[in-house]
Tab-separated table of N, CA and C in Angstrom:
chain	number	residue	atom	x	y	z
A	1	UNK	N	48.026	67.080	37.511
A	1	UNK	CA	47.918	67.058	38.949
A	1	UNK	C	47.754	68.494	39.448
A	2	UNK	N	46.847	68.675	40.108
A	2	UNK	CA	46.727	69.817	40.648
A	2	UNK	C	46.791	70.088	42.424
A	3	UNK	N	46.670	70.943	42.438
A	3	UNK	CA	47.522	71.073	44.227
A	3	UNK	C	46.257	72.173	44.562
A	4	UNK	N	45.156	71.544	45.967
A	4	UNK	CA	44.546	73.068	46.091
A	4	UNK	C	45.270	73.784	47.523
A	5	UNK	N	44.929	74.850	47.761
A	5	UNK	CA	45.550	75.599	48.886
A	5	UNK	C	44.912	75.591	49.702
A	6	UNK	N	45.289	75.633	51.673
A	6	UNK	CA	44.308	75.141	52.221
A	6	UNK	C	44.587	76.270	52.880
A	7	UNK	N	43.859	77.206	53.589
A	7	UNK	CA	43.930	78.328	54.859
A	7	UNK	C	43.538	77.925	56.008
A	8	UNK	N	44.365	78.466	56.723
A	8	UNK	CA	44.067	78.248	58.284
A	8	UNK	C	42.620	78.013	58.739
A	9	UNK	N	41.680	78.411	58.344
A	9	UNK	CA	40.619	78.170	58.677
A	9	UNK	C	40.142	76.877	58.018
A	10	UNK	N	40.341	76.313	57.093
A	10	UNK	CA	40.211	75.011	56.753
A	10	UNK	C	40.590	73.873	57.169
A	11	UNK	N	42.234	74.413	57.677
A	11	UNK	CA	42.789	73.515	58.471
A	11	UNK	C	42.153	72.822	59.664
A	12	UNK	N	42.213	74.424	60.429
A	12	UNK	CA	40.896	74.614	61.836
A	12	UNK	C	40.390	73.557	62.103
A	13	UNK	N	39.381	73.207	60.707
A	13	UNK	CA	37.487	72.840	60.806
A	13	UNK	C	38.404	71.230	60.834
A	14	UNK	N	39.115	70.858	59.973
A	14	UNK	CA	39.400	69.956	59.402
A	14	UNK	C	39.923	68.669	61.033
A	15	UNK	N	40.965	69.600	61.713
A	15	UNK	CA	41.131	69.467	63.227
A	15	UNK	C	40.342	69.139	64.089
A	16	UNK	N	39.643	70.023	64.099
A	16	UNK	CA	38.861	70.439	65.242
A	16	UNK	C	37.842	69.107	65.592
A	17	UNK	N	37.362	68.491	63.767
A	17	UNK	CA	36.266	67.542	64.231
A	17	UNK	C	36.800	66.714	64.591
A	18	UNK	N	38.238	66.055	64.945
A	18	UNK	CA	38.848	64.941	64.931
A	18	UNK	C	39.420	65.510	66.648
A	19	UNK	N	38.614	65.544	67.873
A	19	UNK	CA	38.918	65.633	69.153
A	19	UNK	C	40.214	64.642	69.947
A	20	UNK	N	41.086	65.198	70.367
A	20	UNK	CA	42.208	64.367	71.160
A	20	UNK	C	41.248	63.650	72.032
A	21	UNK	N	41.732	62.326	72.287
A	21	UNK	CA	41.483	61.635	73.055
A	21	UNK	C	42.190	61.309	73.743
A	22	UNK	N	42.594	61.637	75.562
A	22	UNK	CA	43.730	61.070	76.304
A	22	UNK	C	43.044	59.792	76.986
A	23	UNK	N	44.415	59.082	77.006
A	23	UNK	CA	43.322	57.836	78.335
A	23	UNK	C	43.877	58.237	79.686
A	24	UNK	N	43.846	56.996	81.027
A	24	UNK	CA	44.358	57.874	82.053
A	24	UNK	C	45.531	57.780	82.379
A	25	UNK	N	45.963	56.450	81.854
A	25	UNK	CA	47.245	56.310	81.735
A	25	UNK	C	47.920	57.243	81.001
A	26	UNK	N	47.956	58.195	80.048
A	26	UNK	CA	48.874	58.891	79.143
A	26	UNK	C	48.368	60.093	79.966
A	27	UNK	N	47.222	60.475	80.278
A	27	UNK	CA	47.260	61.875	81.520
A	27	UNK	C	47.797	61.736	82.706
A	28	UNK	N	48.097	60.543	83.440
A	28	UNK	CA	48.724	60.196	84.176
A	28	UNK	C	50.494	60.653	84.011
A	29	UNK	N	50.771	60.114	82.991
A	29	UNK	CA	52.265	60.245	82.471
A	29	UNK	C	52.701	61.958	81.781
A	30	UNK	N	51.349	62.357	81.740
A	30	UNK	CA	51.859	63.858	81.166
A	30	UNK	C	51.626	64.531	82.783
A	31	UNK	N	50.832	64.125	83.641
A	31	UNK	CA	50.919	64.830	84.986
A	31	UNK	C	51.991	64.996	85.732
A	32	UNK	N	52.625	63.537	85.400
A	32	UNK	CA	54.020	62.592	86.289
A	32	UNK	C	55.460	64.075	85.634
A	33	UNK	N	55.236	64.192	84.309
A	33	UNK	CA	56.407	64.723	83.806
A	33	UNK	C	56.045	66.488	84.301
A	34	UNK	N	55.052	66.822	83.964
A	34	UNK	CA	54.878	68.024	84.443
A	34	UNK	C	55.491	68.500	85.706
A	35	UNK	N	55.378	67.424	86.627
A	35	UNK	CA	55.610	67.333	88.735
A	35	UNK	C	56.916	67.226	88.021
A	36	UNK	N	57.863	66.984	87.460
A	36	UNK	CA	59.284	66.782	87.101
A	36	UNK	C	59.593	67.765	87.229
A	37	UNK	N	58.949	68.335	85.654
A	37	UNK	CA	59.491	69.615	85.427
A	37	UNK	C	59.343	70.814	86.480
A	38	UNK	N	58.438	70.703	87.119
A	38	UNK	CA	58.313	71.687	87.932
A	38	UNK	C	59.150	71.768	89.711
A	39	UNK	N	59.698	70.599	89.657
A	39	UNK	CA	60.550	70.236	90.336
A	39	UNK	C	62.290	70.852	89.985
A	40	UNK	N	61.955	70.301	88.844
A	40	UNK	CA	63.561	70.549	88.189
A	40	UNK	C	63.443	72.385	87.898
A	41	UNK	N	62.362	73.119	87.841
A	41	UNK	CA	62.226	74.272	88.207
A	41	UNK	C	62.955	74.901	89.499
A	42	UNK	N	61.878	74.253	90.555
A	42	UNK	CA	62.340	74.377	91.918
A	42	UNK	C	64.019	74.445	92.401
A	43	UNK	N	64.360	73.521	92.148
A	43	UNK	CA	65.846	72.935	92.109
A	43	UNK	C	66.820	74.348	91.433
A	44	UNK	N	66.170	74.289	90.168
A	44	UNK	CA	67.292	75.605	89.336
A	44	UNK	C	67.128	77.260	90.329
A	45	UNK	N	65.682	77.424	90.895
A	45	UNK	CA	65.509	78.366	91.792
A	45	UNK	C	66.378	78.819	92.952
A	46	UNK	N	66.513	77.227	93.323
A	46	UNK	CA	67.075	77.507	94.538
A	46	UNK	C	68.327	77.270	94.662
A	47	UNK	N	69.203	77.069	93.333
A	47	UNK	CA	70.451	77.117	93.122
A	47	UNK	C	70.793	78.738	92.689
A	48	UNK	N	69.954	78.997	91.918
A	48	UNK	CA	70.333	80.854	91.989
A	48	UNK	C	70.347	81.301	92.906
A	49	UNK	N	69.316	80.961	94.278
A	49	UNK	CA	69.137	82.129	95.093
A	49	UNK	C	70.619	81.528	95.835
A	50	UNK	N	71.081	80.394	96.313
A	50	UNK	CA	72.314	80.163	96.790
A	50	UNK	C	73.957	80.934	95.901
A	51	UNK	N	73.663	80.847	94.628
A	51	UNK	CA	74.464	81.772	94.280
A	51	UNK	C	74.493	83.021	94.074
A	52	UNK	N	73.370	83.523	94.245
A	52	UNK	CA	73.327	85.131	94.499
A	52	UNK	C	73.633	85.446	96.180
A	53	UNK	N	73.560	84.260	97.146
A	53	UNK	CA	73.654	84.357	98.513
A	53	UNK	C	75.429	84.301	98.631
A	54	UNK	N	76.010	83.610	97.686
A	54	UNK	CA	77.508	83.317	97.961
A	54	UNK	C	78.181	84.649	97.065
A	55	UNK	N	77.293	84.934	96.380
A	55	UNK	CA	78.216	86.594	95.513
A	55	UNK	C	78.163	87.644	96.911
A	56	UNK	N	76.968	87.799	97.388
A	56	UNK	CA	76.964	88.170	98.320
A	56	UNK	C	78.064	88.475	99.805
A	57	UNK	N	77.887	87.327	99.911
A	57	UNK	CA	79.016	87.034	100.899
A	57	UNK	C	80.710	86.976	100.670
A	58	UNK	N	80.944	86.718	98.972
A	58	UNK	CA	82.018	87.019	98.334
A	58	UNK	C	82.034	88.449	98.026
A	59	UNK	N	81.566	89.327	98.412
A	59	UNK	CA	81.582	90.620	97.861
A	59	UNK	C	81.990	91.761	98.859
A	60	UNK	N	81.272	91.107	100.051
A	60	UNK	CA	81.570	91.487	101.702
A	60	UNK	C	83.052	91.417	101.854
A	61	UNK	N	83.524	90.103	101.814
A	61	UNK	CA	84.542	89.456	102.040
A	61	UNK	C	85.975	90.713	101.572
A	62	UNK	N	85.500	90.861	100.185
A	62	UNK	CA	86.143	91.621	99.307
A	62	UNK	C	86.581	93.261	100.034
A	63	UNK	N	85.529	93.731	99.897
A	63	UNK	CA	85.319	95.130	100.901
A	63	UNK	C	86.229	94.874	102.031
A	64	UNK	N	85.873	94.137	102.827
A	64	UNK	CA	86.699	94.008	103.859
A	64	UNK	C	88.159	94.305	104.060
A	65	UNK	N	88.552	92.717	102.678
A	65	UNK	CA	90.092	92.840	102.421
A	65	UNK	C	90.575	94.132	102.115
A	66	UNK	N	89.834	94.777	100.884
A	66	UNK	CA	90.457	95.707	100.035
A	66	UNK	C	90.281	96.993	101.341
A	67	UNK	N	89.907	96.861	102.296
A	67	UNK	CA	90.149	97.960	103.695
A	67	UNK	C	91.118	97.621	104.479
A	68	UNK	N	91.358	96.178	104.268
A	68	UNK	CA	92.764	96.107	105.415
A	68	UNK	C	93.940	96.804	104.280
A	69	UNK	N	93.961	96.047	102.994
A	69	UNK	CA	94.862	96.386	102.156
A	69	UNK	C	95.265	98.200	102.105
A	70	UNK	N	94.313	98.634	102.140
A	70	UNK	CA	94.209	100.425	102.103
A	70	UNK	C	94.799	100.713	103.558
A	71	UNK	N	94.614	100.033	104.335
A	71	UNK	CA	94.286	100.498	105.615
A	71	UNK	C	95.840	100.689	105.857
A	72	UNK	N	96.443	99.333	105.457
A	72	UNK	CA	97.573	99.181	105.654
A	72	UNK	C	98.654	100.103	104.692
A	73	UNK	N	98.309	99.731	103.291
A	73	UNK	CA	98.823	101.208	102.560
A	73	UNK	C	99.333	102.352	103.155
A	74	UNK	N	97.814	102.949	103.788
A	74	UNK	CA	97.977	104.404	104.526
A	74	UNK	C	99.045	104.156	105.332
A	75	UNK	N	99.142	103.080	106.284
A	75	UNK	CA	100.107	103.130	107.342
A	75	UNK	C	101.297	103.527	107.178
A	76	UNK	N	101.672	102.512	105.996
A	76	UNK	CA	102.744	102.453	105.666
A	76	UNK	C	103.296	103.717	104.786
A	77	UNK	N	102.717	104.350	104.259
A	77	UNK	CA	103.088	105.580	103.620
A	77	UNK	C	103.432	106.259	104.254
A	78	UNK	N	102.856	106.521	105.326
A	78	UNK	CA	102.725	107.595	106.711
A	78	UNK	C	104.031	107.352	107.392
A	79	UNK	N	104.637	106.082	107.436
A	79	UNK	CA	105.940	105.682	108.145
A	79	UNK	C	107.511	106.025	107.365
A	80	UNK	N	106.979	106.241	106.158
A	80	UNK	CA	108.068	106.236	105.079
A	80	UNK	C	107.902	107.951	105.008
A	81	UNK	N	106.834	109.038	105.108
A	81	UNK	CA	107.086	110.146	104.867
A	81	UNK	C	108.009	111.121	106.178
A	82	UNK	N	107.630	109.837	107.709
A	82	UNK	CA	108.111	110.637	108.596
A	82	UNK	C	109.510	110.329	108.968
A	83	UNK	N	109.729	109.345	107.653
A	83	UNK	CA	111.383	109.017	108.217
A	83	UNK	C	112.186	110.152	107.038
A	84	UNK	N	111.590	110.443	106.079
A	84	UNK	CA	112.018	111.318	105.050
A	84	UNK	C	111.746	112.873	105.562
């Protein structure tokens, strides 16, 4: 038994003459899934940009606090050095 070796270019020719045939029903159903996917794209998009919108606004939030927290710090230091 012998085994011959085939190269890509043999493969190619071998392919190539044997053309896909879609009908319209199965281009239909690869169109249908495509509009999915590109949906379910959409969807993942616009869930990032909402969580890059809520880091956002969690980040503000933050700043804020960590200025009352300081703010108040200072105060209070200031009250304790002038009673000492």
């Amino acid at each position: 038994m012998s085994v011959e070796p085939v190269t890509t270019r043999d493969y190619e020719a071998h392919t190539s003459s044997e053309q896909l045939q879609l009908t319209k029903t199965e281009i239909e159903e690869i169109s249908e899934m495509l509009l999915y996917e590109e949906l379910s794209r959409a969807r993942i998009r616009d869930l990032e940009e909402g969580v890059r919108a809520q880091r956002a606004r969690g980040s503000a939030r933050a700043v804020r606090r960590w200025t009352r927290v300081a703010r108040w710090a200072a105060q209070r230091a200031e009250r304790y050095q002038d009673q000492n």
